[in-house]
Amino acid sequence: MDEVDDTVAWAGRRVLEGGVREAVFRLPRNTGTVPGVLWLPPTPSSAPPALVLLGHGGSGHKRSARVTGLACWFASRVGIGALAIDGPYHGDRVPRPLPAEEYQPRIVEEGLDVVLDRMTGDWLAVVDALGALGLVDTARLGYLGLSMGTRFGLPLAAALDDRIRCVVLGKFGLRQAPGMPAGLDVPRRVVADARRITAPALFHLQWYDEIFPREGQFALFEELGSPDKQLLGYAGAHAETKPEAVAYWRDFVARHLRDAPPLGSPA
């Protein structure tokens, strides 16, 4: 990752346990700078690796423990690159961490559709910039993000079209708890994006989710346009996640990306 580029501003590099290569960067856009992290396998190969995009949850950030753990597993265990960027009003986009009571009203004030479209644009710009540097194969992409990661992952996966080879979504639905701002409730937009996703999908549901009731999550699962989709259900509240569920997410992505042929290659 020693390329000189006028667009991607590399802010730091280090080698993690297992030889995983981590690079922090910032990508300037006319809508604001996008802070992100790229993780690559220990040993460069003759061809760029497939890439999984990792969306963090609400009040998290691009280097949260779960995101970093997933990224290192993909890079070290199966040779897949990983990428994460901060969500709107999260991480390095704000001077200090904001709880839901602060960042959610900001999103509503700006307009959820505006924020969804900008976040999608941020993801696409970063993916294209890294692909132009030859660091990753942007025709072999996966997406993994739950809760807020699903809110922003749905329009992204829809926009990526056939470049996206699989998605892991969940803990999100077409209904929300009464205490959440009404401006975050946009089921028509969610349905429209979900129907455009045709890649294999794994949807994670917490049976007693107090933020996104399971009936609304069932409805979202039904709306996904993927002919190949699986529903993974566990007892527990929204924030609960069993280690075996994380392993299932990882294996699902690895299975679909590791041996995926480049776009347009013979079957």
PDB file of C-alpha atoms in Angstrom:
ATOM      1  CA  MET A   1       0.000   0.000   0.000  1.00  0.00           C
ATOM      2  CA  ASP A   2       2.735   2.422  -0.958  1.00  0.00           C
ATOM      3  CA  GLU A   3       0.983   3.956  -3.946  1.00  0.00           C
ATOM      4  CA  VAL A   4       0.994   7.737  -4.281  1.00  0.00           C
ATOM      5  CA  ASP A   5      -2.511   9.008  -4.941  1.00  0.00           C
ATOM      6  CA  ASP A   6      -4.050  12.467  -5.061  1.00  0.00           C
ATOM      7  CA  THR A   7      -7.429  11.302  -3.761  1.00  0.00           C
ATOM      8  CA  VAL A   8      -6.930   8.767  -0.968  1.00  0.00           C
ATOM      9  CA  ALA A   9      -5.019  10.368   1.913  1.00  0.00           C
ATOM     10  CA  TRP A  10      -3.347   7.584   3.890  1.00  0.00           C
ATOM     11  CA  ALA A  11      -3.210   8.505   7.565  1.00  0.00           C
ATOM     12  CA  GLY A  12      -1.410   5.527   9.058  1.00  0.00           C
ATOM     13  CA  ARG A  13      -0.372   1.944   8.405  1.00  0.00           C
ATOM     14  CA  ARG A  14       0.486  -0.925  10.686  1.00  0.00           C
ATOM     15  CA  VAL A  15       0.748  -4.703  10.707  1.00  0.00           C
ATOM     16  CA  LEU A  16      -1.567  -6.474  13.143  1.00  0.00           C
ATOM     17  CA  GLU A  17      -1.416  -9.927  14.703  1.00  0.00           C
ATOM     18  CA  GLY A  18      -1.331 -12.587  12.033  1.00  0.00           C
ATOM     19  CA  GLY A  19       0.296 -10.228   9.572  1.00  0.00           C
ATOM     20  CA  VAL A  20      -2.924  -8.410   8.620  1.00  0.00           C
ATOM     21  CA  ARG A  21      -2.083  -5.082   6.965  1.00  0.00           C
ATOM     22  CA  GLU A  22      -4.221  -2.206   8.231  1.00  0.00           C
ATOM     23  CA  ALA A  23      -4.338   1.220   6.594  1.00  0.00           C
ATOM     24  CA  VAL A  24      -6.277   4.231   7.878  1.00  0.00           C
ATOM     25  CA  PHE A  25      -7.314   6.779   5.271  1.00  0.00           C
ATOM     26  CA  ARG A  26      -9.469   9.794   4.513  1.00  0.00           C
ATOM     27  CA  LEU A  27     -11.178  10.379   1.186  1.00  0.00           C
ATOM     28  CA  PRO A  28     -12.159  13.995   0.402  1.00  0.00           C
ATOM     29  CA  ARG A  29     -15.560  14.458  -1.269  1.00  0.00           C
ATOM     30  CA  ASN A  30     -17.606  17.534  -2.058  1.00  0.00           C
ATOM     31  CA  THR A  31     -20.040  16.415   0.659  1.00  0.00           C
ATOM     32  CA  GLY A  32     -17.294  16.024   3.272  1.00  0.00           C
ATOM     33  CA  THR A  33     -14.300  13.859   4.077  1.00  0.00           C
ATOM     34  CA  VAL A  34     -14.900  10.113   4.462  1.00  0.00           C
ATOM     35  CA  PRO A  35     -12.821   8.456   7.228  1.00  0.00           C
ATOM     36  CA  GLY A  36     -12.123   4.764   6.705  1.00  0.00           C
ATOM     37  CA  VAL A  37      -9.934   1.739   7.364  1.00  0.00           C
ATOM     38  CA  LEU A  38      -8.786  -0.948   4.944  1.00  0.00           C
ATOM     39  CA  TRP A  39      -7.544  -4.362   6.067  1.00  0.00           C
ATOM     40  CA  LEU A  40      -5.648  -6.575   3.624  1.00  0.00           C
ATOM     41  CA  PRO A  41      -4.360 -10.167   3.828  1.00  0.00           C
ATOM     42  CA  PRO A  42      -0.798 -10.643   5.144  1.00  0.00           C
ATOM     43  CA  THR A  43       0.761 -11.608   1.830  1.00  0.00           C
ATOM     44  CA  PRO A  44      -0.027  -9.722  -1.387  1.00  0.00           C
ATOM     45  CA  SER A  45      -1.165 -11.982  -4.209  1.00  0.00           C
ATOM     46  CA  SER A  46      -0.950 -11.666  -7.965  1.00  0.00           C
ATOM     47  CA  ALA A  47      -4.616 -10.667  -8.095  1.00  0.00           C
ATOM     48  CA  PRO A  48      -6.414  -8.189  -5.809  1.00  0.00           C
ATOM     49  CA  PRO A  49      -8.523  -9.878  -3.111  1.00  0.00           C
ATOM     50  CA  ALA A  50     -12.286  -9.851  -2.880  1.00  0.00           C
ATOM     51  CA  LEU A  51     -13.592  -7.254  -0.428  1.00  0.00           C
ATOM     52  CA  VAL A  52     -16.218  -7.303   2.316  1.00  0.00           C
ATOM     53  CA  LEU A  53     -17.717  -3.976   3.365  1.00  0.00           C
ATOM     54  CA  LEU A  54     -18.398  -3.803   7.112  1.00  0.00           C
ATOM     55  CA  GLY A  55     -21.131  -1.492   8.386  1.00  0.00           C
ATOM     56  CA  HIS A  56     -21.043  -0.667  12.099  1.00  0.00           C
ATOM     57  CA  GLY A  57     -24.059  -0.309  14.376  1.00  0.00           C
ATOM     58  CA  GLY A  58     -25.498   2.785  16.009  1.00  0.00           C
ATOM     59  CA  SER A  59     -23.108   4.641  18.362  1.00  0.00           C
ATOM     60  CA  GLY A  60     -20.272   2.486  17.007  1.00  0.00           C
ATOM     61  CA  HIS A  61     -17.482   3.374  14.600  1.00  0.00           C
ATOM     62  CA  LYS A  62     -15.251   1.962  11.870  1.00  0.00           C
ATOM     63  CA  ARG A  63     -12.770   0.459  14.337  1.00  0.00           C
ATOM     64  CA  SER A  64     -15.176  -0.960  16.900  1.00  0.00           C
ATOM     65  CA  ALA A  65     -14.195  -4.306  18.379  1.00  0.00           C
ATOM     66  CA  ARG A  66     -16.650  -6.310  16.263  1.00  0.00           C
ATOM     67  CA  VAL A  67     -15.676  -4.597  13.010  1.00  0.00           C
ATOM     68  CA  THR A  68     -11.958  -5.028  13.675  1.00  0.00           C
ATOM     69  CA  GLY A  69     -12.410  -8.640  14.748  1.00  0.00           C
ATOM     70  CA  LEU A  70     -14.374  -9.487  11.608  1.00  0.00           C
ATOM     71  CA  ALA A  71     -11.917  -7.651   9.376  1.00  0.00           C
ATOM     72  CA  CYS A  72      -8.899  -9.451  10.812  1.00  0.00           C
ATOM     73  CA  TRP A  73     -10.614 -12.816  10.527  1.00  0.00           C
ATOM     74  CA  PHE A  74     -11.482 -12.284   6.862  1.00  0.00           C
ATOM     75  CA  ALA A  75      -8.006 -11.012   5.994  1.00  0.00           C
ATOM     76  CA  SER A  76      -5.975 -13.578   7.945  1.00  0.00           C
ATOM     77  CA  ARG A  77      -8.119 -16.687   7.670  1.00  0.00           C
ATOM     78  CA  VAL A  78      -9.583 -16.574   4.150  1.00  0.00           C
ATOM     79  CA  GLY A  79      -7.574 -13.945   2.277  1.00  0.00           C
ATOM     80  CA  ILE A  80     -10.435 -11.471   1.847  1.00  0.00           C
ATOM     81  CA  GLY A  81      -9.916  -7.727   2.242  1.00  0.00           C
ATOM     82  CA  ALA A  82     -12.206  -5.726   4.539  1.00  0.00           C
ATOM     83  CA  LEU A  83     -13.286  -2.099   4.514  1.00  0.00           C
ATOM     84  CA  ALA A  84     -15.149   0.067   7.020  1.00  0.00           C
ATOM     85  CA  ILE A  85     -16.087   3.740   7.043  1.00  0.00           C
ATOM     86  CA  ASP A  86     -17.688   5.834   9.772  1.00  0.00           C
ATOM     87  CA  GLY A  87     -21.443   6.285   9.572  1.00  0.00           C
ATOM     88  CA  PRO A  88     -23.115   9.710   9.570  1.00  0.00           C
ATOM     89  CA  TYR A  89     -22.497  11.592  12.838  1.00  0.00           C
ATOM     90  CA  HIS A  90     -20.258   8.741  14.040  1.00  0.00           C
ATOM     91  CA  GLY A  91     -16.557   8.137  14.600  1.00  0.00           C
ATOM     92  CA  ASP A  92     -14.194  10.678  13.115  1.00  0.00           C
ATOM     93  CA  ARG A  93     -17.057  12.567  11.483  1.00  0.00           C
ATOM     94  CA  VAL A  94     -17.855  14.167  14.843  1.00  0.00           C
ATOM     95  CA  PRO A  95     -15.673  15.697  17.618  1.00  0.00           C
ATOM     96  CA  ARG A  96     -16.984  13.271  20.250  1.00  0.00           C
ATOM     97  CA  PRO A  97     -19.078  10.082  20.368  1.00  0.00           C
ATOM     98  CA  LEU A  98     -22.806  10.793  20.210  1.00  0.00           C
ATOM     99  CA  PRO A  99     -25.524   8.668  21.837  1.00  0.00           C
ATOM    100  CA  ALA A 100     -28.651   7.791  19.863  1.00  0.00           C
ATOM    101  CA  GLU A 101     -30.578  10.661  21.499  1.00  0.00           C
ATOM    102  CA  GLU A 102     -28.163  13.078  19.797  1.00  0.00           C
ATOM    103  CA  TYR A 103     -27.258  11.578  16.418  1.00  0.00           C
ATOM    104  CA  GLN A 104     -30.759  10.392  15.482  1.00  0.00           C
ATOM    105  CA  PRO A 105     -32.343  13.891  15.658  1.00  0.00           C
ATOM    106  CA  ARG A 106     -29.470  15.251  13.553  1.00  0.00           C
ATOM    107  CA  ILE A 107     -30.206  12.683  10.852  1.00  0.00           C
ATOM    108  CA  VAL A 108     -33.908  13.501  10.967  1.00  0.00           C
ATOM    109  CA  GLU A 109     -33.237  17.241  10.763  1.00  0.00           C
ATOM    110  CA  GLU A 110     -31.082  16.758   7.684  1.00  0.00           C
ATOM    111  CA  GLY A 111     -33.558  14.327   6.123  1.00  0.00           C
ATOM    112  CA  LEU A 112     -33.118  10.560   6.183  1.00  0.00           C
ATOM    113  CA  ASP A 113     -33.255  10.173   2.389  1.00  0.00           C
ATOM    114  CA  VAL A 114     -30.501  12.797   2.046  1.00  0.00           C
ATOM    115  CA  VAL A 115     -28.327  11.001   4.588  1.00  0.00           C
ATOM    116  CA  LEU A 116     -28.962   7.564   3.056  1.00  0.00           C
ATOM    117  CA  ASP A 117     -27.986   8.814  -0.391  1.00  0.00           C
ATOM    118  CA  ARG A 118     -24.863  10.587   0.891  1.00  0.00           C
ATOM    119  CA  MET A 119     -23.697   7.537   2.829  1.00  0.00           C
ATOM    120  CA  THR A 120     -24.227   5.361  -0.238  1.00  0.00           C
ATOM    121  CA  GLY A 121     -22.206   7.848  -2.271  1.00  0.00           C
ATOM    122  CA  ASP A 122     -19.430   7.765   0.334  1.00  0.00           C
ATOM    123  CA  TRP A 123     -19.217   3.968   0.172  1.00  0.00           C
ATOM    124  CA  LEU A 124     -19.206   3.923  -3.626  1.00  0.00           C
ATOM    125  CA  ALA A 125     -16.537   6.619  -3.842  1.00  0.00           C
ATOM    126  CA  VAL A 126     -14.244   4.757  -1.440  1.00  0.00           C
ATOM    127  CA  VAL A 127     -14.743   1.400  -3.175  1.00  0.00           C
ATOM    128  CA  ASP A 128     -13.999   2.935  -6.569  1.00  0.00           C
ATOM    129  CA  ALA A 129     -10.924   4.792  -5.275  1.00  0.00           C
ATOM    130  CA  LEU A 130      -9.427   1.644  -3.722  1.00  0.00           C
ATOM    131  CA  GLY A 131     -10.278  -0.361  -6.827  1.00  0.00           C
ATOM    132  CA  ALA A 132      -8.548   2.220  -9.036  1.00  0.00           C
ATOM    133  CA  LEU A 133      -5.382   1.699  -6.963  1.00  0.00           C
ATOM    134  CA  GLY A 134      -5.547  -2.038  -7.645  1.00  0.00           C
ATOM    135  CA  LEU A 135      -5.748  -2.865  -3.947  1.00  0.00           C
ATOM    136  CA  VAL A 136      -9.013  -4.822  -4.065  1.00  0.00           C
ATOM    137  CA  ASP A 137     -11.289  -6.527  -6.578  1.00  0.00           C
ATOM    138  CA  THR A 138     -14.365  -4.294  -6.685  1.00  0.00           C
ATOM    139  CA  ALA A 139     -16.265  -6.807  -8.812  1.00  0.00           C
ATOM    140  CA  ARG A 140     -16.262  -9.284  -5.898  1.00  0.00           C
ATOM    141  CA  LEU A 141     -17.877  -7.482  -2.986  1.00  0.00           C
ATOM    142  CA  GLY A 142     -19.812  -8.557   0.069  1.00  0.00           C
ATOM    143  CA  TYR A 143     -21.609  -6.524   2.713  1.00  0.00           C
ATOM    144  CA  LEU A 144     -22.030  -7.271   6.420  1.00  0.00           C
ATOM    145  CA  GLY A 145     -23.826  -4.860   8.727  1.00  0.00           C
ATOM    146  CA  LEU A 146     -26.678  -5.152  11.228  1.00  0.00           C
ATOM    147  CA  SER A 147     -29.033  -2.647  12.868  1.00  0.00           C
ATOM    148  CA  MET A 148     -27.830   0.775  11.663  1.00  0.00           C
ATOM    149  CA  GLY A 149     -25.452  -1.171   9.446  1.00  0.00           C
ATOM    150  CA  THR A 150     -28.485  -2.625   7.693  1.00  0.00           C
ATOM    151  CA  ARG A 151     -30.244   0.747   7.447  1.00  0.00           C
ATOM    152  CA  PHE A 152     -27.298   2.082   5.417  1.00  0.00           C
ATOM    153  CA  GLY A 153     -26.380  -1.252   3.858  1.00  0.00           C
ATOM    154  CA  LEU A 154     -29.680  -1.738   2.018  1.00  0.00           C
ATOM    155  CA  PRO A 155     -29.325   1.247  -0.349  1.00  0.00           C
ATOM    156  CA  LEU A 156     -25.630   0.487  -0.810  1.00  0.00           C
ATOM    157  CA  ALA A 157     -26.197  -3.150  -1.769  1.00  0.00           C
ATOM    158  CA  ALA A 158     -28.969  -2.051  -4.131  1.00  0.00           C
ATOM    159  CA  ALA A 159     -26.650   0.477  -5.795  1.00  0.00           C
ATOM    160  CA  LEU A 160     -23.821  -2.048  -6.204  1.00  0.00           C
ATOM    161  CA  ASP A 161     -26.076  -4.265  -8.312  1.00  0.00           C
ATOM    162  CA  ASP A 162     -24.231  -7.376  -9.560  1.00  0.00           C
ATOM    163  CA  ARG A 163     -20.901  -6.364  -8.006  1.00  0.00           C
ATOM    164  CA  ILE A 164     -22.311  -7.447  -4.659  1.00  0.00           C
ATOM    165  CA  ARG A 165     -22.018 -11.201  -4.228  1.00  0.00           C
ATOM    166  CA  CYS A 166     -23.622 -11.625  -0.786  1.00  0.00           C
ATOM    167  CA  VAL A 167     -25.118  -9.622   2.084  1.00  0.00           C
ATOM    168  CA  VAL A 168     -25.504 -10.208   5.813  1.00  0.00           C
ATOM    169  CA  LEU A 169     -28.223  -8.000   7.268  1.00  0.00           C
ATOM    170  CA  GLY A 170     -30.594  -7.952  10.221  1.00  0.00           C
ATOM    171  CA  LYS A 171     -31.704  -6.452  13.534  1.00  0.00           C
ATOM    172  CA  PHE A 172     -33.697  -3.970  11.449  1.00  0.00           C
ATOM    173  CA  GLY A 173     -37.141  -3.931   9.923  1.00  0.00           C
ATOM    174  CA  LEU A 174     -40.178  -2.133   8.590  1.00  0.00           C
ATOM    175  CA  ARG A 175     -41.386  -1.223  12.088  1.00  0.00           C
ATOM    176  CA  GLN A 176     -39.568   0.596  14.865  1.00  0.00           C
ATOM    177  CA  ALA A 177     -40.082   1.122  18.591  1.00  0.00           C
ATOM    178  CA  PRO A 178     -42.432   4.001  19.546  1.00  0.00           C
ATOM    179  CA  GLY A 179     -39.607   5.910  21.235  1.00  0.00           C
ATOM    180  CA  MET A 180     -37.582   6.356  18.061  1.00  0.00           C
ATOM    181  CA  PRO A 181     -37.938   9.606  16.039  1.00  0.00           C
ATOM    182  CA  ALA A 182     -40.752   9.356  13.490  1.00  0.00           C
ATOM    183  CA  GLY A 183     -38.459  10.768  10.817  1.00  0.00           C
ATOM    184  CA  LEU A 184     -36.425   7.539  10.868  1.00  0.00           C
ATOM    185  CA  ASP A 185     -39.458   5.494   9.861  1.00  0.00           C
ATOM    186  CA  VAL A 186     -39.340   5.301   6.047  1.00  0.00           C
ATOM    187  CA  PRO A 187     -40.705   1.847   5.130  1.00  0.00           C
ATOM    188  CA  ARG A 188     -41.327   2.739   1.474  1.00  0.00           C
ATOM    189  CA  ARG A 189     -37.659   3.599   0.931  1.00  0.00           C
ATOM    190  CA  VAL A 190     -36.537   0.484   2.798  1.00  0.00           C
ATOM    191  CA  VAL A 191     -38.801  -1.755   0.717  1.00  0.00           C
ATOM    192  CA  ALA A 192     -37.709  -0.146  -2.553  1.00  0.00           C
ATOM    193  CA  ASP A 193     -34.029  -0.750  -1.751  1.00  0.00           C
ATOM    194  CA  ALA A 194     -34.605  -4.283  -0.421  1.00  0.00           C
ATOM    195  CA  ARG A 195     -36.396  -5.368  -3.589  1.00  0.00           C
ATOM    196  CA  ARG A 196     -33.391  -4.348  -5.706  1.00  0.00           C
ATOM    197  CA  ILE A 197     -31.031  -6.706  -3.845  1.00  0.00           C
ATOM    198  CA  THR A 198     -30.661 -10.033  -5.626  1.00  0.00           C
ATOM    199  CA  ALA A 199     -27.420 -11.366  -4.111  1.00  0.00           C
ATOM    200  CA  PRO A 200     -27.568 -14.287  -1.647  1.00  0.00           C
ATOM    201  CA  ALA A 201     -28.701 -12.898   1.701  1.00  0.00           C
ATOM    202  CA  LEU A 202     -28.425 -13.957   5.331  1.00  0.00           C
ATOM    203  CA  PHE A 203     -30.794 -12.120   7.678  1.00  0.00           C
ATOM    204  CA  HIS A 204     -30.171 -12.188  11.452  1.00  0.00           C
ATOM    205  CA  LEU A 205     -33.169 -11.785  13.785  1.00  0.00           C
ATOM    206  CA  GLN A 206     -33.258 -11.379  17.582  1.00  0.00           C
ATOM    207  CA  TRP A 207     -36.625 -12.784  18.642  1.00  0.00           C
ATOM    208  CA  TYR A 208     -37.239 -10.268  21.433  1.00  0.00           C
ATOM    209  CA  ASP A 209     -35.789  -7.219  19.670  1.00  0.00           C
ATOM    210  CA  GLU A 210     -37.146  -4.187  21.535  1.00  0.00           C
ATOM    211  CA  ILE A 211     -36.024  -1.644  18.909  1.00  0.00           C
ATOM    212  CA  PHE A 212     -37.182  -3.314  15.690  1.00  0.00           C
ATOM    213  CA  PRO A 213     -40.106  -5.699  16.416  1.00  0.00           C
ATOM    214  CA  ARG A 214     -39.767  -9.107  14.799  1.00  0.00           C
ATOM    215  CA  GLU A 215     -42.936  -8.738  12.699  1.00  0.00           C
ATOM    216  CA  GLY A 216     -41.315  -5.817  10.878  1.00  0.00           C
ATOM    217  CA  GLN A 217     -38.124  -7.802  10.439  1.00  0.00           C
ATOM    218  CA  PHE A 218     -40.055 -10.726   8.977  1.00  0.00           C
ATOM    219  CA  ALA A 219     -41.674  -8.266   6.564  1.00  0.00           C
ATOM    220  CA  LEU A 220     -38.295  -6.887   5.495  1.00  0.00           C
ATOM    221  CA  PHE A 221     -36.940 -10.388   4.955  1.00  0.00           C
ATOM    222  CA  GLU A 222     -39.903 -11.114   2.686  1.00  0.00           C
ATOM    223  CA  GLU A 223     -39.200  -7.966   0.641  1.00  0.00           C
ATOM    224  CA  LEU A 224     -35.570  -8.844  -0.105  1.00  0.00           C
ATOM    225  CA  GLY A 225     -35.308  -9.566  -3.817  1.00  0.00           C
ATOM    226  CA  SER A 226     -32.716 -12.304  -3.280  1.00  0.00           C
ATOM    227  CA  PRO A 227     -33.857 -15.682  -4.655  1.00  0.00           C
ATOM    228  CA  ASP A 228     -31.397 -17.283  -2.198  1.00  0.00           C
ATOM    229  CA  LYS A 229     -32.041 -15.928   1.305  1.00  0.00           C
ATOM    230  CA  GLN A 230     -31.791 -17.407   4.776  1.00  0.00           C
ATOM    231  CA  LEU A 231     -33.300 -16.309   8.089  1.00  0.00           C
ATOM    232  CA  LEU A 232     -31.155 -16.817  11.180  1.00  0.00           C
ATOM    233  CA  GLY A 233     -33.080 -16.435  14.429  1.00  0.00           C
ATOM    234  CA  TYR A 234     -31.917 -16.317  18.057  1.00  0.00           C
ATOM    235  CA  ALA A 235     -33.695 -15.699  21.339  1.00  0.00           C
ATOM    236  CA  GLY A 236     -32.698 -12.442  22.976  1.00  0.00           C
ATOM    237  CA  ALA A 237     -32.882  -8.660  22.830  1.00  0.00           C
ATOM    238  CA  HIS A 238     -31.529  -6.307  20.172  1.00  0.00           C
ATOM    239  CA  ALA A 239     -27.993  -5.969  21.547  1.00  0.00           C
ATOM    240  CA  GLU A 240     -27.474  -9.681  22.152  1.00  0.00           C
ATOM    241  CA  THR A 241     -25.340 -11.616  19.679  1.00  0.00           C
ATOM    242  CA  LYS A 242     -24.103 -15.152  20.280  1.00  0.00           C
ATOM    243  CA  PRO A 243     -20.565 -16.008  19.122  1.00  0.00           C
ATOM    244  CA  GLU A 244     -21.928 -18.803  16.952  1.00  0.00           C
ATOM    245  CA  ALA A 245     -24.035 -16.251  15.083  1.00  0.00           C
ATOM    246  CA  VAL A 246     -20.920 -14.211  14.255  1.00  0.00           C
ATOM    247  CA  ALA A 247     -19.238 -17.399  13.030  1.00  0.00           C
ATOM    248  CA  TYR A 248     -22.253 -18.080  10.810  1.00  0.00           C
ATOM    249  CA  TRP A 249     -22.009 -14.567   9.302  1.00  0.00           C
ATOM    250  CA  ARG A 250     -18.303 -15.021   8.613  1.00  0.00           C
ATOM    251  CA  ASP A 251     -18.712 -18.420   7.007  1.00  0.00           C
ATOM    252  CA  PHE A 252     -21.569 -17.174   4.827  1.00  0.00           C
ATOM    253  CA  VAL A 253     -19.480 -14.305   3.450  1.00  0.00           C
ATOM    254  CA  ALA A 254     -16.352 -16.438   3.052  1.00  0.00           C
ATOM    255  CA  ARG A 255     -18.257 -19.114   1.162  1.00  0.00           C
ATOM    256  CA  HIS A 256     -19.636 -16.616  -1.356  1.00  0.00           C
ATOM    257  CA  LEU A 257     -16.523 -14.454  -1.800  1.00  0.00           C
ATOM    258  CA  ARG A 258     -13.506 -16.692  -1.443  1.00  0.00           C
ATOM    259  CA  ASP A 259     -13.976 -18.601  -4.689  1.00  0.00           C
ATOM    260  CA  ALA A 260     -16.239 -16.148  -6.521  1.00  0.00           C
ATOM    261  CA  PRO A 261     -15.064 -15.748 -10.146  1.00  0.00           C
ATOM    262  CA  PRO A 262     -14.397 -12.238 -11.475  1.00  0.00           C
ATOM    263  CA  LEU A 263     -17.412 -10.535 -13.003  1.00  0.00           C
ATOM    264  CA  GLY A 264     -17.981 -11.601 -16.598  1.00  0.00           C
ATOM    265  CA  SER A 265     -15.745 -14.682 -16.439  1.00  0.00           C
ATOM    266  CA  PRO A 266     -16.970 -18.014 -17.869  1.00  0.00           C
ATOM    267  CA  ALA A 267     -19.046 -20.093 -15.483  1.00  0.00           C
TER     268      ALA A 267
END
